[in-house]
Every structure is written in structure tokens, then in C-alpha cells.
Amino acid sequence: MSLIDVPHDLLRLVTDDVAREIAKPYTDQVIFPERVLIDRPESADRRFPGWPGAVLVIAVENQGVCAWGVPLDGADSPVVLVGGEIWQRTGWVRGTTEYSPNVAGFVAARRWDASCLSQQPLVQAQAIELEAATLDALRQRFTPIPTTRGWPGHTVHRFEHRDAKIMLWDAPGQCDWWISARDLGSLREVVAALWNQSDLPTSLWSTDREGGVLLAQLRGIDQRP
């Protein structure tokens, strides 16, 4: 396969440096542009099961569970697919779905996730399955950022409030929450606004001291030495 066959947006947006950058949030295995790997319908170990055409692989999940790629259907601005063991609303399936509507959206989502996961203070939760009322409350209070689908939940919801970020891995039976900000005041404002949503009062936790103190205060626990 020659480089001229690679979709224009992929060549333009996913350089060597960008590929390594966007692989870091989830420690993906970089494939493109280090090498050109084509997944075809006749492949015995198909990475994009059920997809009718060839797919150029961008990256592989760190344990090989799934892969991301773009269909080689002639589009200059193709969708980004995720294929393998992926989430749907009914549970894990072996299949392929649209992760992002275009390469720019894929890159932006990975950069946003990196920012959310790396800034502190940060609190997180493995909460009950996301309810429609909780999602509606988030949409009313915070600025929605484009979703992605298929991994690490059937839908990844993203929201912002000034410098604070809220990410939800929405999956059958549970929802993982990640809430971070650049300072404790911003985090306090967001977590307090979310406090009565889902089972967050009992499921939220933190590995950093500021986040832990904040949760203890909201729960009314004395944190004096």
C-alpha cells in the first residue's frame, strides 16, 4: 500500500509525535504512522470484525482487547472505528462500531481525556449504572464535550465547567466517573453540585490528599490530626 492511499486527515493530523501523545492516556500500542497495518475482511485474526472493508489500524489497546482505525473507503476525512471486544448497551460483544465521526474528533477526545486524567485534584468512582436523570442533570449544569463510543464503555460522556472536567465511562451495570480540576476550589464546586447524583456520596474516592480531604468534608468526617 502506498502513502497516497492513506486518508488525508490521518496523514495530516496523526504525525509521529501526535500518535505517541494520544497513546499515553490509555497506554495504547502505537501502530500508525510507525508502520502501515491493514486489517482486511479475509484476515483470520480480524481486528475489526463485521466491517465490510479494509481498515488501516491506528493503535491497539494495551492488552490487545480492541483497536482503532479508519476505513479505506476513499474518504479524505473518514470516521474512526473501534473494533474487537467492545461495549454495547447490552454488554461486551465482538464487533466494530464508530468511535468518533472523524480523525480530528479522535485526536481531540484523547487529548481531552489526558487532561482530565492528569490534572489534580482528582476524584473518581465506580458507581451504579448511569441513569437518564443523572445524565440530564449533567447536561443542564455543565458544558457537554463530544462523546466517543465502544470503549472503555459503550459511551464515554465528557463535560466541562471552567477548568473542571467530568468524564463518565458508561457501561452496562456500572459507570466509572473521573472528576478533576486545576485547584481545590473548582473541584469542590463541581463535586458539591454532583453530590446527590447516582450513588456518588458513597462511591467517590481519591488517591490524592486534597481530593480525599474534600470528600471527607462533604461527608462530614472530621479530618483533624
PDB file of C-alpha atoms in Angstrom:
ATOM      1  CA  MET A   1       0.000   0.000   0.000  1.00  0.00           C
ATOM      2  CA  SER A   2       1.350   3.437  -0.897  1.00  0.00           C
ATOM      3  CA  LEU A   3       1.089   6.539   1.243  1.00  0.00           C
ATOM      4  CA  ILE A   4      -1.206   8.131  -1.323  1.00  0.00           C
ATOM      5  CA  ASP A   5      -3.895   5.652  -0.241  1.00  0.00           C
ATOM      6  CA  VAL A   6      -3.792   6.778   3.380  1.00  0.00           C
ATOM      7  CA  PRO A   7      -6.693   9.158   4.141  1.00  0.00           C
ATOM      8  CA  HIS A   8      -5.601  12.786   4.004  1.00  0.00           C
ATOM      9  CA  ASP A   9      -6.819  13.687   7.511  1.00  0.00           C
ATOM     10  CA  LEU A  10      -4.926  10.785   9.045  1.00  0.00           C
ATOM     11  CA  LEU A  11      -1.678  11.815   7.353  1.00  0.00           C
ATOM     12  CA  ARG A  12      -2.205  15.442   8.309  1.00  0.00           C
ATOM     13  CA  LEU A  13      -3.305  15.019  11.919  1.00  0.00           C
ATOM     14  CA  VAL A  14      -1.614  11.883  13.236  1.00  0.00           C
ATOM     15  CA  THR A  15       2.114  12.569  12.992  1.00  0.00           C
ATOM     16  CA  ASP A  16       4.711  10.550  14.910  1.00  0.00           C
ATOM     17  CA  ASP A  17       4.610  12.986  17.834  1.00  0.00           C
ATOM     18  CA  VAL A  18       0.810  13.153  17.923  1.00  0.00           C
ATOM     19  CA  ALA A  19       0.492   9.357  17.753  1.00  0.00           C
ATOM     20  CA  ARG A  20       2.718   8.974  20.813  1.00  0.00           C
ATOM     21  CA  GLU A  21       0.935  11.810  22.619  1.00  0.00           C
ATOM     22  CA  ILE A  22      -2.577  10.414  22.182  1.00  0.00           C
ATOM     23  CA  ALA A  23      -1.460   6.876  23.041  1.00  0.00           C
ATOM     24  CA  LYS A  24      -0.362   7.935  26.547  1.00  0.00           C
ATOM     25  CA  PRO A  25      -3.732   8.367  28.335  1.00  0.00           C
ATOM     26  CA  TYR A  26      -4.542   4.667  27.998  1.00  0.00           C
ATOM     27  CA  THR A  27      -1.025   3.358  27.181  1.00  0.00           C
ATOM     28  CA  ASP A  28      -2.102   2.205  23.723  1.00  0.00           C
ATOM     29  CA  GLN A  29       0.260   0.457  21.338  1.00  0.00           C
ATOM     30  CA  VAL A  30       1.057   2.888  18.509  1.00  0.00           C
ATOM     31  CA  ILE A  31       0.721   1.422  15.009  1.00  0.00           C
ATOM     32  CA  PHE A  32       0.307   4.339  12.557  1.00  0.00           C
ATOM     33  CA  PRO A  33       2.426   6.164  11.407  1.00  0.00           C
ATOM     34  CA  GLU A  34       5.239   3.920  12.697  1.00  0.00           C
ATOM     35  CA  ARG A  35       4.000   1.313  10.237  1.00  0.00           C
ATOM     36  CA  VAL A  36       1.091   0.762   7.892  1.00  0.00           C
ATOM     37  CA  LEU A  37      -1.032  -2.192   9.011  1.00  0.00           C
ATOM     38  CA  ILE A  38      -4.155  -3.083   7.045  1.00  0.00           C
ATOM     39  CA  ASP A  39      -6.914  -5.214   8.562  1.00  0.00           C
ATOM     40  CA  ARG A  40      -8.882  -6.937   5.796  1.00  0.00           C
ATOM     41  CA  PRO A  41     -12.204  -8.849   5.810  1.00  0.00           C
ATOM     42  CA  GLU A  42     -10.400 -12.077   4.912  1.00  0.00           C
ATOM     43  CA  SER A  43      -7.936 -11.774   7.824  1.00  0.00           C
ATOM     44  CA  ALA A  44      -8.049 -14.803  10.121  1.00  0.00           C
ATOM     45  CA  ASP A  45      -7.424 -12.640  13.221  1.00  0.00           C
ATOM     46  CA  ARG A  46      -9.680  -9.749  12.191  1.00  0.00           C
ATOM     47  CA  ARG A  47      -9.279  -6.680  14.395  1.00  0.00           C
ATOM     48  CA  PHE A  48     -12.466  -5.061  13.061  1.00  0.00           C
ATOM     49  CA  PRO A  49     -14.936  -7.974  12.976  1.00  0.00           C
ATOM     50  CA  GLY A  50     -18.010  -7.456  10.833  1.00  0.00           C
ATOM     51  CA  TRP A  51     -16.655  -4.416   8.993  1.00  0.00           C
ATOM     52  CA  PRO A  52     -17.201  -4.958   5.248  1.00  0.00           C
ATOM     53  CA  GLY A  53     -13.970  -3.363   4.008  1.00  0.00           C
ATOM     54  CA  ALA A  54     -10.304  -2.875   4.763  1.00  0.00           C
ATOM     55  CA  VAL A  55      -9.301  -0.789   7.787  1.00  0.00           C
ATOM     56  CA  LEU A  56      -5.978   0.964   8.418  1.00  0.00           C
ATOM     57  CA  VAL A  57      -5.012   0.362  12.054  1.00  0.00           C
ATOM     58  CA  ILE A  58      -4.061   3.458  14.087  1.00  0.00           C
ATOM     59  CA  ALA A  59      -3.487   1.938  17.532  1.00  0.00           C
ATOM     60  CA  VAL A  60      -4.152  -1.168  19.611  1.00  0.00           C
ATOM     61  CA  GLU A  61      -5.377  -1.214  23.212  1.00  0.00           C
ATOM     62  CA  ASN A  62      -2.553  -2.044  25.617  1.00  0.00           C
ATOM     63  CA  GLN A  63      -3.800  -5.595  26.242  1.00  0.00           C
ATOM     64  CA  GLY A  64      -4.924  -6.154  22.667  1.00  0.00           C
ATOM     65  CA  VAL A  65      -8.619  -6.109  23.561  1.00  0.00           C
ATOM     66  CA  CYS A  66      -9.551  -3.711  20.766  1.00  0.00           C
ATOM     67  CA  ALA A  67      -8.054  -1.496  18.067  1.00  0.00           C
ATOM     68  CA  TRP A  68      -8.751   1.866  16.448  1.00  0.00           C
ATOM     69  CA  GLY A  69      -8.558   2.505  12.742  1.00  0.00           C
ATOM     70  CA  VAL A  70     -10.004   4.230   9.697  1.00  0.00           C
ATOM     71  CA  PRO A  71     -11.867   2.516   6.861  1.00  0.00           C
ATOM     72  CA  LEU A  72     -10.089   2.595   3.499  1.00  0.00           C
ATOM     73  CA  ASP A  73     -13.163   3.595   1.531  1.00  0.00           C
ATOM     74  CA  GLY A  74     -11.644   6.560  -0.285  1.00  0.00           C
ATOM     75  CA  ALA A  75     -12.811   9.262   2.138  1.00  0.00           C
ATOM     76  CA  ASP A  76     -10.309  12.033   2.899  1.00  0.00           C
ATOM     77  CA  SER A  77     -11.967  12.614   6.278  1.00  0.00           C
ATOM     78  CA  PRO A  78     -13.005   9.132   7.444  1.00  0.00           C
ATOM     79  CA  VAL A  79     -14.709   8.041  10.628  1.00  0.00           C
ATOM     80  CA  VAL A  80     -12.568   6.392  13.296  1.00  0.00           C
ATOM     81  CA  LEU A  81     -13.648   2.853  14.160  1.00  0.00           C
ATOM     82  CA  VAL A  82     -13.038   0.760  17.246  1.00  0.00           C
ATOM     83  CA  GLY A  83     -13.126  -2.978  16.779  1.00  0.00           C
ATOM     84  CA  GLY A  84     -12.557  -6.157  18.784  1.00  0.00           C
ATOM     85  CA  GLU A  85     -14.039  -6.783  22.231  1.00  0.00           C
ATOM     86  CA  ILE A  86     -16.121  -3.646  22.619  1.00  0.00           C
ATOM     87  CA  TRP A  87     -19.010  -2.416  24.721  1.00  0.00           C
ATOM     88  CA  GLN A  88     -22.561  -2.068  23.504  1.00  0.00           C
ATOM     89  CA  ARG A  89     -25.564  -1.265  25.676  1.00  0.00           C
ATOM     90  CA  THR A  90     -26.275  -4.980  26.033  1.00  0.00           C
ATOM     91  CA  GLY A  91     -22.739  -5.800  27.194  1.00  0.00           C
ATOM     92  CA  TRP A  92     -19.428  -6.973  25.709  1.00  0.00           C
ATOM     93  CA  VAL A  93     -19.574  -8.052  22.081  1.00  0.00           C
ATOM     94  CA  ARG A  94     -17.042  -8.924  19.440  1.00  0.00           C
ATOM     95  CA  GLY A  95     -17.672  -6.352  16.737  1.00  0.00           C
ATOM     96  CA  THR A  96     -16.924  -2.916  15.320  1.00  0.00           C
ATOM     97  CA  THR A  97     -18.538   0.470  15.861  1.00  0.00           C
ATOM     98  CA  GLU A  98     -17.883   4.126  15.133  1.00  0.00           C
ATOM     99  CA  TYR A  99     -15.707   5.544  17.904  1.00  0.00           C
ATOM    100  CA  SER A 100     -15.516   9.111  16.546  1.00  0.00           C
ATOM    101  CA  PRO A 101     -17.013  10.817  13.468  1.00  0.00           C
ATOM    102  CA  ASN A 102     -13.582  11.875  12.184  1.00  0.00           C
ATOM    103  CA  VAL A 103      -9.842  11.819  12.907  1.00  0.00           C
ATOM    104  CA  ALA A 104      -9.894  15.332  14.389  1.00  0.00           C
ATOM    105  CA  GLY A 105     -12.516  14.196  16.889  1.00  0.00           C
ATOM    106  CA  PHE A 106     -10.437  11.136  17.794  1.00  0.00           C
ATOM    107  CA  VAL A 107      -7.340  13.241  18.486  1.00  0.00           C
ATOM    108  CA  ALA A 108      -9.334  15.856  20.431  1.00  0.00           C
ATOM    109  CA  ALA A 109     -11.004  13.200  22.596  1.00  0.00           C
ATOM    110  CA  ARG A 110      -7.682  11.587  23.508  1.00  0.00           C
ATOM    111  CA  ARG A 111      -6.152  14.952  24.377  1.00  0.00           C
ATOM    112  CA  TRP A 112      -9.163  15.863  26.495  1.00  0.00           C
ATOM    113  CA  ASP A 113      -9.004  12.530  28.333  1.00  0.00           C
ATOM    114  CA  ALA A 114      -5.298  13.054  29.003  1.00  0.00           C
ATOM    115  CA  SER A 115      -6.047  16.440  30.548  1.00  0.00           C
ATOM    116  CA  CYS A 116      -8.887  15.075  32.678  1.00  0.00           C
ATOM    117  CA  LEU A 117      -6.880  12.135  33.991  1.00  0.00           C
ATOM    118  CA  SER A 118      -3.644  14.020  34.638  1.00  0.00           C
ATOM    119  CA  GLN A 119      -4.772  17.198  36.393  1.00  0.00           C
ATOM    120  CA  GLN A 120      -5.193  17.278  40.162  1.00  0.00           C
ATOM    121  CA  PRO A 121      -7.005  17.257  42.443  1.00  0.00           C
ATOM    122  CA  LEU A 122      -8.982  14.311  41.061  1.00  0.00           C
ATOM    123  CA  VAL A 123     -11.755  12.139  42.478  1.00  0.00           C
ATOM    124  CA  GLN A 124     -13.234   9.042  40.913  1.00  0.00           C
ATOM    125  CA  ALA A 125     -15.934   6.442  41.399  1.00  0.00           C
ATOM    126  CA  GLN A 126     -17.123   3.095  40.178  1.00  0.00           C
ATOM    127  CA  ALA A 127     -20.787   3.916  40.535  1.00  0.00           C
ATOM    128  CA  ILE A 128     -24.078   2.285  39.648  1.00  0.00           C
ATOM    129  CA  GLU A 129     -25.264   2.220  36.051  1.00  0.00           C
ATOM    130  CA  LEU A 130     -25.786   5.720  34.668  1.00  0.00           C
ATOM    131  CA  GLU A 131     -29.412   6.810  34.934  1.00  0.00           C
ATOM    132  CA  ALA A 132     -31.144   9.064  32.429  1.00  0.00           C
ATOM    133  CA  ALA A 133     -31.973  11.602  35.150  1.00  0.00           C
ATOM    134  CA  THR A 134     -28.296  11.865  36.136  1.00  0.00           C
ATOM    135  CA  LEU A 135     -27.238  12.387  32.532  1.00  0.00           C
ATOM    136  CA  ASP A 136     -29.935  15.039  32.085  1.00  0.00           C
ATOM    137  CA  ALA A 137     -28.698  16.860  35.205  1.00  0.00           C
ATOM    138  CA  LEU A 138     -25.151  16.878  33.862  1.00  0.00           C
ATOM    139  CA  ARG A 139     -26.298  18.253  30.517  1.00  0.00           C
ATOM    140  CA  GLN A 140     -28.215  21.045  32.247  1.00  0.00           C
ATOM    141  CA  ARG A 141     -25.399  22.105  34.592  1.00  0.00           C
ATOM    142  CA  PHE A 142     -22.230  21.577  32.548  1.00  0.00           C
ATOM    143  CA  THR A 143     -20.883  22.074  29.036  1.00  0.00           C
ATOM    144  CA  PRO A 144     -21.021  18.814  27.041  1.00  0.00           C
ATOM    145  CA  ILE A 145     -17.947  17.761  25.065  1.00  0.00           C
ATOM    146  CA  PRO A 146     -18.333  15.262  22.170  1.00  0.00           C
ATOM    147  CA  THR A 147     -18.813  11.646  23.187  1.00  0.00           C
ATOM    148  CA  THR A 148     -16.991   8.576  21.877  1.00  0.00           C
ATOM    149  CA  ARG A 149     -18.339   5.034  21.705  1.00  0.00           C
ATOM    150  CA  GLY A 150     -17.361   1.408  22.080  1.00  0.00           C
ATOM    151  CA  TRP A 151     -14.533   1.649  24.649  1.00  0.00           C
ATOM    152  CA  PRO A 152     -13.934   1.882  27.610  1.00  0.00           C
ATOM    153  CA  GLY A 153     -17.726   1.892  27.922  1.00  0.00           C
ATOM    154  CA  HIS A 154     -20.488   1.799  25.347  1.00  0.00           C
ATOM    155  CA  THR A 155     -20.378   5.618  25.609  1.00  0.00           C
ATOM    156  CA  VAL A 156     -17.806   7.970  27.115  1.00  0.00           C
ATOM    157  CA  HIS A 157     -19.527  11.193  28.207  1.00  0.00           C
ATOM    158  CA  ARG A 158     -17.458  14.325  28.756  1.00  0.00           C
ATOM    159  CA  PHE A 159     -18.399  17.612  30.425  1.00  0.00           C
ATOM    160  CA  GLU A 160     -16.600  20.795  31.444  1.00  0.00           C
ATOM    161  CA  HIS A 161     -17.148  23.626  33.896  1.00  0.00           C
ATOM    162  CA  ARG A 162     -14.431  26.259  33.555  1.00  0.00           C
ATOM    163  CA  ASP A 163     -11.219  24.322  34.340  1.00  0.00           C
ATOM    164  CA  ALA A 164     -13.024  21.288  35.782  1.00  0.00           C
ATOM    165  CA  LYS A 165     -13.575  18.141  33.730  1.00  0.00           C
ATOM    166  CA  ILE A 166     -16.037  15.300  34.233  1.00  0.00           C
ATOM    167  CA  MET A 167     -15.640  12.015  32.354  1.00  0.00           C
ATOM    168  CA  LEU A 168     -18.031   9.068  32.575  1.00  0.00           C
ATOM    169  CA  TRP A 169     -17.377   5.579  31.210  1.00  0.00           C
ATOM    170  CA  ASP A 170     -20.984   4.477  30.709  1.00  0.00           C
ATOM    171  CA  ALA A 171     -21.304   0.678  30.615  1.00  0.00           C
ATOM    172  CA  PRO A 172     -23.993  -1.905  31.409  1.00  0.00           C
ATOM    173  CA  GLY A 173     -24.258  -2.354  35.166  1.00  0.00           C
ATOM    174  CA  GLN A 174     -21.827   0.403  36.173  1.00  0.00           C
ATOM    175  CA  CYS A 175     -20.463   3.836  35.369  1.00  0.00           C
ATOM    176  CA  ASP A 176     -16.905   4.957  36.113  1.00  0.00           C
ATOM    177  CA  TRP A 177     -16.571   8.651  36.981  1.00  0.00           C
ATOM    178  CA  TRP A 178     -13.461  10.839  36.772  1.00  0.00           C
ATOM    179  CA  ILE A 179     -13.741  14.422  38.054  1.00  0.00           C
ATOM    180  CA  SER A 180     -10.706  16.697  38.081  1.00  0.00           C
ATOM    181  CA  ALA A 181      -9.807  20.384  38.243  1.00  0.00           C
ATOM    182  CA  ARG A 182      -6.785  22.650  38.431  1.00  0.00           C
ATOM    183  CA  ASP A 183      -7.488  23.693  42.001  1.00  0.00           C
ATOM    184  CA  LEU A 184      -9.444  22.522  45.005  1.00  0.00           C
ATOM    185  CA  GLY A 185     -12.000  25.333  44.818  1.00  0.00           C
ATOM    186  CA  SER A 186     -13.047  24.378  41.295  1.00  0.00           C
ATOM    187  CA  LEU A 187     -13.253  20.713  42.199  1.00  0.00           C
ATOM    188  CA  ARG A 188     -15.285  21.443  45.314  1.00  0.00           C
ATOM    189  CA  GLU A 189     -17.831  23.426  43.281  1.00  0.00           C
ATOM    190  CA  VAL A 190     -18.335  20.628  40.772  1.00  0.00           C
ATOM    191  CA  VAL A 191     -18.387  17.738  43.234  1.00  0.00           C
ATOM    192  CA  ALA A 192     -20.821  19.602  45.503  1.00  0.00           C
ATOM    193  CA  ALA A 193     -23.120  20.159  42.508  1.00  0.00           C
ATOM    194  CA  LEU A 194     -22.975  16.430  41.710  1.00  0.00           C
ATOM    195  CA  TRP A 195     -23.158  15.184  45.289  1.00  0.00           C
ATOM    196  CA  ASN A 196     -26.745  13.929  45.153  1.00  0.00           C
ATOM    197  CA  GLN A 197     -26.409  12.261  41.758  1.00  0.00           C
ATOM    198  CA  SER A 198     -26.210   8.486  41.359  1.00  0.00           C
ATOM    199  CA  ASP A 199     -24.539   6.846  44.405  1.00  0.00           C
ATOM    200  CA  LEU A 200     -21.634   9.311  44.391  1.00  0.00           C
ATOM    201  CA  PRO A 201     -21.792  10.131  48.134  1.00  0.00           C
ATOM    202  CA  THR A 202     -20.671   6.568  48.889  1.00  0.00           C
ATOM    203  CA  SER A 203     -18.768   5.567  45.734  1.00  0.00           C
ATOM    204  CA  LEU A 204     -16.451   8.567  45.220  1.00  0.00           C
ATOM    205  CA  TRP A 205     -12.831   8.158  46.319  1.00  0.00           C
ATOM    206  CA  SER A 206      -9.465   9.766  45.658  1.00  0.00           C
ATOM    207  CA  THR A 207      -5.788   8.826  45.685  1.00  0.00           C
ATOM    208  CA  ASP A 208      -4.549  12.402  46.209  1.00  0.00           C
ATOM    209  CA  ARG A 209      -4.688  14.132  49.572  1.00  0.00           C
ATOM    210  CA  GLU A 210      -6.698  17.197  48.504  1.00  0.00           C
ATOM    211  CA  GLY A 211      -9.362  15.059  46.882  1.00  0.00           C
ATOM    212  CA  GLY A 212      -9.566  12.826  49.929  1.00  0.00           C
ATOM    213  CA  VAL A 213      -9.933  15.784  52.289  1.00  0.00           C
ATOM    214  CA  LEU A 214     -12.657  17.275  50.092  1.00  0.00           C
ATOM    215  CA  LEU A 215     -14.682  14.050  50.115  1.00  0.00           C
ATOM    216  CA  ALA A 216     -14.277  13.711  53.884  1.00  0.00           C
ATOM    217  CA  GLN A 217     -15.554  17.279  54.365  1.00  0.00           C
ATOM    218  CA  LEU A 218     -18.559  16.667  52.149  1.00  0.00           C
ATOM    219  CA  ARG A 219     -19.316  13.523  54.118  1.00  0.00           C
ATOM    220  CA  GLY A 220     -18.954  15.406  57.403  1.00  0.00           C
ATOM    221  CA  ILE A 221     -15.957  13.406  58.572  1.00  0.00           C
ATOM    222  CA  ASP A 222     -13.513  15.106  60.952  1.00  0.00           C
ATOM    223  CA  GLN A 223     -10.096  15.189  59.228  1.00  0.00           C
ATOM    224  CA  ARG A 224      -8.162  16.920  62.043  1.00  0.00           C
ATOM    225  CA  PRO A 225      -4.901  15.155  63.004  1.00  0.00           C
TER     226      PRO A 225
END
